[in-house]
Short mmCIF file of C-alpha atoms in Angstrom, two decimals:
data_model
loop_
_atom_site.label_atom_id
_atom_site.label_comp_id
_atom_site.label_asym_id
_atom_site.label_seq_id
_atom_site.Cartn_x
_atom_site.Cartn_y
_atom_site.Cartn_z
CA MET A 1 76.14 63.13 105.25
CA THR A 2 75.33 63.05 101.76
CA GLU A 3 77.53 64.19 98.77
CA LEU A 4 76.00 67.48 98.76
CA GLU A 5 75.91 67.79 102.83
CA ALA A 6 79.56 68.44 103.25
CA ASP A 7 79.80 70.83 106.29
CA ILE A 8 81.10 74.28 105.16
CA ARG A 9 81.33 77.07 107.92
CA VAL A 10 82.67 80.44 107.45
CA LEU A 11 84.54 81.29 110.79
CA ASN A 12 82.56 83.87 112.02
CA ALA A 13 85.32 85.17 114.69
CA VAL A 14 87.58 86.58 111.55
CA ASN A 15 86.23 89.63 110.12
CA ILE A 16 88.57 91.27 107.44
CA SER A 17 88.62 88.53 105.14
CA ASN A 18 86.28 85.01 105.02
CA VAL A 19 88.17 81.93 106.10
CA TYR A 20 86.18 78.65 105.47
CA LEU A 21 86.35 75.07 106.90
CA LEU A 22 85.16 72.58 104.93
CA ARG A 23 84.77 68.92 106.23
CA ASP A 24 83.71 66.63 103.30
CA LYS A 25 82.06 63.48 103.67
CA CYS A 26 85.23 61.47 104.09
CA GLY A 27 86.10 63.39 107.34
CA ARG A 28 89.03 65.36 105.82
CA ASN A 29 88.98 69.16 106.68
CA PHE A 30 90.23 71.83 104.35
CA LEU A 31 90.89 75.68 105.27
CA ILE A 32 89.96 77.77 102.41
CA ASP A 33 92.11 81.02 103.34
CA THR A 34 93.55 81.76 106.41
CA GLY A 35 92.65 85.53 107.35
CA ASP A 36 94.74 88.29 108.16
CA MET A 37 97.99 87.91 110.52
CA GLY A 38 96.50 90.40 113.26
CA GLU A 39 93.29 88.15 113.66
CA ARG A 40 95.41 84.94 114.41
CA VAL A 41 93.61 84.71 118.11
CA LEU A 42 90.47 84.87 116.56
CA LEU A 43 91.12 82.33 114.08
CA ARG A 44 93.02 80.08 116.76
CA TRP A 45 89.67 80.22 118.71
CA ASN A 46 87.49 79.50 115.78
CA LEU A 47 89.46 76.68 114.59
CA TRP A 48 89.35 74.97 118.15
CA ARG A 49 85.75 75.65 118.41
CA TRP A 50 85.14 73.63 115.26
CA GLY A 51 87.43 70.52 116.45
CA ILE A 52 90.80 71.76 114.74
CA ARG A 53 93.22 71.39 117.76
CA ARG A 54 96.18 69.48 117.00
CA PRO A 55 98.64 68.04 114.10
CA GLY A 56 96.62 66.23 111.30
CA ASP A 57 93.20 67.83 111.98
CA LEU A 58 93.82 69.64 108.66
CA THR A 59 94.13 68.22 105.50
CA ALA A 60 95.16 71.15 103.61
CA VAL A 61 95.21 74.86 103.42
CA LEU A 62 94.04 76.02 100.15
CA LEU A 63 95.00 79.64 99.12
CA THR A 64 92.96 81.90 96.96
CA HIS A 65 95.77 84.29 96.38
CA HIS A 66 98.89 85.88 98.25
CA HIS A 67 97.24 89.05 99.53
CA ARG A 68 97.72 89.23 103.36
CA ASP A 69 94.37 89.75 104.69
CA HIS A 70 93.72 85.86 102.95
CA ALA A 71 97.15 84.25 103.36
CA GLY A 72 98.37 86.37 106.47
CA ASN A 73 98.05 82.88 108.87
CA ALA A 74 99.20 80.37 106.48
CA ALA A 75 102.68 79.83 108.06
CA TRP A 76 101.15 79.69 111.31
CA VAL A 77 98.52 76.97 110.59
CA ARG A 78 101.13 74.95 108.51
CA LYS A 79 103.31 74.74 111.35
CA THR A 80 100.82 74.31 114.19
CA PHE A 81 98.58 71.80 112.41
CA GLY A 82 101.18 70.18 110.50
CA CYS A 83 99.25 70.53 106.97
CA PRO A 84 100.46 71.37 103.37
CA VAL A 85 99.67 75.13 101.88
CA VAL A 86 98.70 75.22 98.46
CA CYS A 87 98.30 77.73 96.25
CA HIS A 88 98.05 78.68 92.41
CA ALA A 89 101.57 78.52 90.84
CA ALA A 90 101.91 82.41 89.77
CA ASP A 91 101.52 83.09 93.48
CA ALA A 92 103.65 80.69 94.90
CA PRO A 93 107.06 83.08 94.57
CA PHE A 94 105.15 85.86 96.50
CA LEU A 95 104.51 83.75 99.09
CA ASP A 96 107.56 81.93 99.44
CA GLY A 97 109.54 85.04 99.40
CA THR A 98 111.53 84.36 96.39
CA ALA A 99 109.95 87.30 94.34
CA PRO A 100 108.41 90.50 95.84
CA PRO A 101 104.87 91.03 95.08
CA PRO A 102 103.71 93.54 92.79
CA PRO A 103 103.18 96.93 94.96
CA LEU A 104 99.48 97.96 95.35
CA SER A 105 100.12 101.47 96.74
CA GLY A 106 101.12 104.36 94.50
CA ARG A 107 98.04 104.50 92.17
CA PRO A 108 95.37 107.31 92.89
CA MET A 109 92.97 105.83 95.32
CA GLY A 110 90.94 107.02 98.57
CA LEU A 111 92.61 107.12 101.79
CA PHE A 112 91.20 103.90 103.37
CA TYR A 113 92.51 102.11 100.34
CA ARG A 114 95.92 103.76 100.62
CA VAL A 115 96.22 102.60 104.06
CA ALA A 116 95.25 99.01 103.28
CA CYS A 117 97.21 98.79 100.21
CA GLY A 118 100.19 99.89 101.89
CA LEU A 119 100.09 97.74 104.79
CA GLN A 120 99.94 94.79 102.28
CA ASP A 121 103.16 96.40 100.43
CA LEU A 122 104.99 96.94 103.81
CA GLN A 123 104.24 93.50 105.46
CA PRO A 124 103.17 91.05 102.93
CA ALA A 125 102.24 87.16 103.86
CA ILE A 126 105.43 84.96 103.70
CA CYS A 127 104.48 80.81 103.75
CA PRO A 128 106.52 78.10 102.34
CA ILE A 129 104.69 76.47 99.64
CA ASP A 130 104.11 72.84 99.71
CA GLU A 131 102.24 72.27 96.26
CA THR A 132 100.85 74.40 93.62
CA PHE A 133 97.74 73.95 91.52
CA GLN A 134 97.10 75.08 87.87
CA ARG A 135 93.60 75.49 85.81
CA GLY A 136 91.75 72.34 86.29
CA PRO A 137 91.18 69.55 88.36
CA TRP A 138 93.12 69.31 91.73
CA LYS A 139 92.65 66.57 94.27
CA TYR A 140 89.41 65.63 96.45
CA GLY A 141 87.00 67.04 94.46
CA PHE A 142 88.25 70.55 93.81
CA HIS A 143 88.58 72.21 90.55
CA ILE A 144 90.75 75.19 89.93
CA TYR A 145 89.60 78.41 87.58
CA PRO A 146 92.17 81.06 87.65
CA ALA A 147 91.34 84.79 87.37
CA PRO A 148 94.28 86.64 87.27
CA GLY A 149 94.98 90.15 87.57
CA HIS A 150 93.62 90.68 91.37
CA THR A 151 96.81 88.99 91.67
CA ASP A 152 98.99 87.00 89.18
CA GLY A 153 97.50 83.63 90.94
CA GLN A 154 94.15 84.80 92.06
CA SER A 155 91.76 81.47 91.96
CA MET A 156 88.47 80.84 92.20
CA ILE A 157 88.09 77.19 94.06
CA TYR A 158 85.21 74.99 92.95
CA HIS A 159 84.14 71.77 95.06
CA ARG A 160 82.54 69.59 92.78
CA PRO A 161 80.80 67.24 95.29
CA THR A 162 78.89 70.17 97.13
CA GLN A 163 78.77 72.49 93.86
CA THR A 164 80.55 75.51 96.17
CA LEU A 165 82.39 77.96 94.59
CA PHE A 166 85.18 79.87 96.83
CA SER A 167 85.78 82.84 94.95
CA GLY A 168 88.35 84.82 96.74
CA ASP A 169 88.60 88.34 95.64
CA ALA A 170 87.50 87.65 92.03
CA ILE A 171 83.54 87.83 93.02
CA LEU A 172 82.62 89.52 96.12
CA VAL A 173 79.33 89.77 97.88
CA GLY A 174 79.81 93.18 99.86
CA TYR A 175 82.25 95.79 100.65
CA PRO A 176 85.39 94.71 102.41
CA PRO A 177 85.92 94.35 105.24
CA LEU A 178 82.37 94.07 106.18
CA ARG A 179 80.17 90.90 105.94
CA ILE A 180 76.84 92.79 106.07
CA GLY A 181 74.38 93.33 103.35
CA GLN A 182 74.46 91.70 99.84
CA LYS A 183 75.84 93.07 96.71
CA LEU A 184 77.26 90.83 94.09
CA ARG A 185 80.26 92.31 92.47
CA LEU A 186 83.36 91.83 90.76
CA ALA A 187 87.17 92.35 91.81
CA MET A 188 87.52 95.67 93.20
CA ALA A 189 90.06 97.96 91.16
CA GLU A 190 91.35 99.83 94.36
CA TYR A 191 93.18 96.46 95.33
CA SER A 192 93.59 94.83 91.67
CA PRO A 193 96.59 95.86 89.83
CA ASN A 194 95.09 94.56 86.19
CA VAL A 195 91.17 94.62 87.46
CA SER A 196 90.23 94.72 83.98
CA MET A 197 92.13 91.41 83.16
CA CYS A 198 90.34 89.88 86.57
CA HIS A 199 87.03 90.87 85.36
CA GLU A 200 87.55 89.43 81.86
CA ALA A 201 88.66 85.98 83.17
CA THR A 202 85.80 85.96 85.78
CA LEU A 203 83.00 86.82 83.35
CA ARG A 204 84.46 84.01 80.89
CA PHE A 205 84.32 81.41 83.85
CA ILE A 206 80.69 82.80 84.61
CA ARG A 207 79.42 82.43 80.87
CA ARG A 208 80.33 78.55 81.29
CA MET A 209 80.46 78.00 84.84
CA PRO A 210 79.21 74.65 86.40
CA GLU A 211 76.21 74.87 88.51
CA VAL A 212 76.93 76.81 91.89
CA ARG A 213 74.41 75.99 94.91
CA ARG A 214 76.78 77.96 97.30
CA LEU A 215 79.14 81.30 96.48
CA CYS A 216 81.58 81.97 99.32
CA PRO A 217 83.10 84.93 98.37
CA GLY A 218 86.37 86.55 100.11
CA HIS A 219 84.28 89.16 101.44
CA GLY A 220 80.59 89.59 102.25
CA PRO A 221 78.19 86.89 103.36
CA THR A 222 77.70 83.39 101.74
CA LEU A 223 75.08 83.41 98.94
CA THR A 224 72.85 80.23 98.73
CA GLU A 225 69.75 81.43 97.01
CA GLN A 226 70.02 81.40 93.22
CA ALA A 227 73.79 81.53 92.92
CA THR A 228 74.12 80.54 89.46
CA LEU A 229 71.48 82.61 88.32
CA LYS A 230 72.49 85.69 90.36
CA MET A 231 76.31 85.57 89.01
CA ARG A 232 75.29 85.11 85.50
CA ALA A 233 73.25 88.48 85.86
CA LEU A 234 76.23 90.32 86.57
CA PRO A 235 76.81 93.23 84.70
CA GLU A 236 79.63 93.49 82.65
CA PRO A 237 82.09 96.53 83.74
CA PRO A 238 83.25 99.01 81.34
CA ARG A 239 86.16 98.31 79.14
CA PRO A 240 89.35 100.07 79.48
CA PRO A 241 90.48 101.83 76.59
CA ARG A 242 92.46 99.81 74.35
CA ARG A 243 95.36 102.26 74.56
CA GLU A 244 95.59 101.15 78.46
CA LYS A 245 95.88 97.48 77.43
CA VAL A 246 98.77 98.32 74.95
CA LYS A 247 100.48 100.25 77.59
CA LEU A 248 100.32 97.42 80.20
CA LEU A 249 101.24 94.76 77.50
CA PRO A 250 105.04 94.33 78.27
CA GLU A 251 104.32 94.43 82.09
CA TRP A 252 102.06 91.37 81.58
CA LEU A 253 104.54 89.50 79.36
CA GLU A 254 107.42 89.97 81.49
CA ARG A 255 105.52 88.49 84.61
CA GLY A 256 104.28 85.56 82.43
CA VAL A 257 100.47 86.57 83.03
CA GLN A 258 97.77 84.80 81.20
CA ILE A 259 96.81 87.13 78.34
CA LEU A 260 95.14 84.87 75.89
CA PRO A 261 92.28 82.22 75.99
CA GLU A 262 93.21 79.69 78.88
CA HIS A 263 93.60 76.92 76.16
CA ILE A 264 96.43 78.44 74.64
CA GLY A 265 98.33 79.36 77.92
CA PRO A 266 100.30 81.73 79.00
CA ILE A 267 103.07 83.95 77.03
CA SER A 268 106.22 84.92 79.01
CA LEU A 269 109.31 86.84 78.02
CA ARG A 270 111.18 85.08 80.97
CA PRO A 271 114.11 82.69 79.98
CA ALA A 272 112.81 79.02 79.92
#
């Protein structure tokens, strides 16, 4: 196995969102996202099929964000396989139960989206968090690129040795929850409290991103042909009116959300 030939599999039995198993050239196994709790039996069968059967078989679970369709099985995986669960620091309070996640429902949207968002609000994912990451290099060749707005801690996880980007819901290659077809698109407004913020962060990343040989989205098929070129061709979405951003500013500041360029850091009204 060469450096660019790590084994990366999408666990196809899990359908609501994509779950990926990455086995690097050192034999370490990483699970990127865990799927919805309603698909636990399917996840367990897929993991067994690929040799993840007992404690110690997984090195870590990396979560792109806290939504239940991505983090719903994290607590079960952690308990079953004895592995740490890692997410962005901004999403950790929502996952470990110390803070309620921002509601998704209550905004104008179609019936299907109201049901999906209502389910997230009614039964969010809960899991102890063993470690958090921030922007920049993490471990084992992973590099973290946050794209807040879909959730406060939505992160794209880049595996440098394989030039693979796990984009979570910041970049999609289809229409949730389907994995058929191929339509490259940015985060969906229906599931994103601050979709314009997420779009802006994602487009900033795309303008200066490293080479991507494989795009593994949170929803839709894996993109392996001309991934970098296709992402750079994504059109910029319409910008929201300035008054809408001004209206949201107090909420962003209160939650400590990143609103300035990344090298400046987040501004927060929370007490130190």
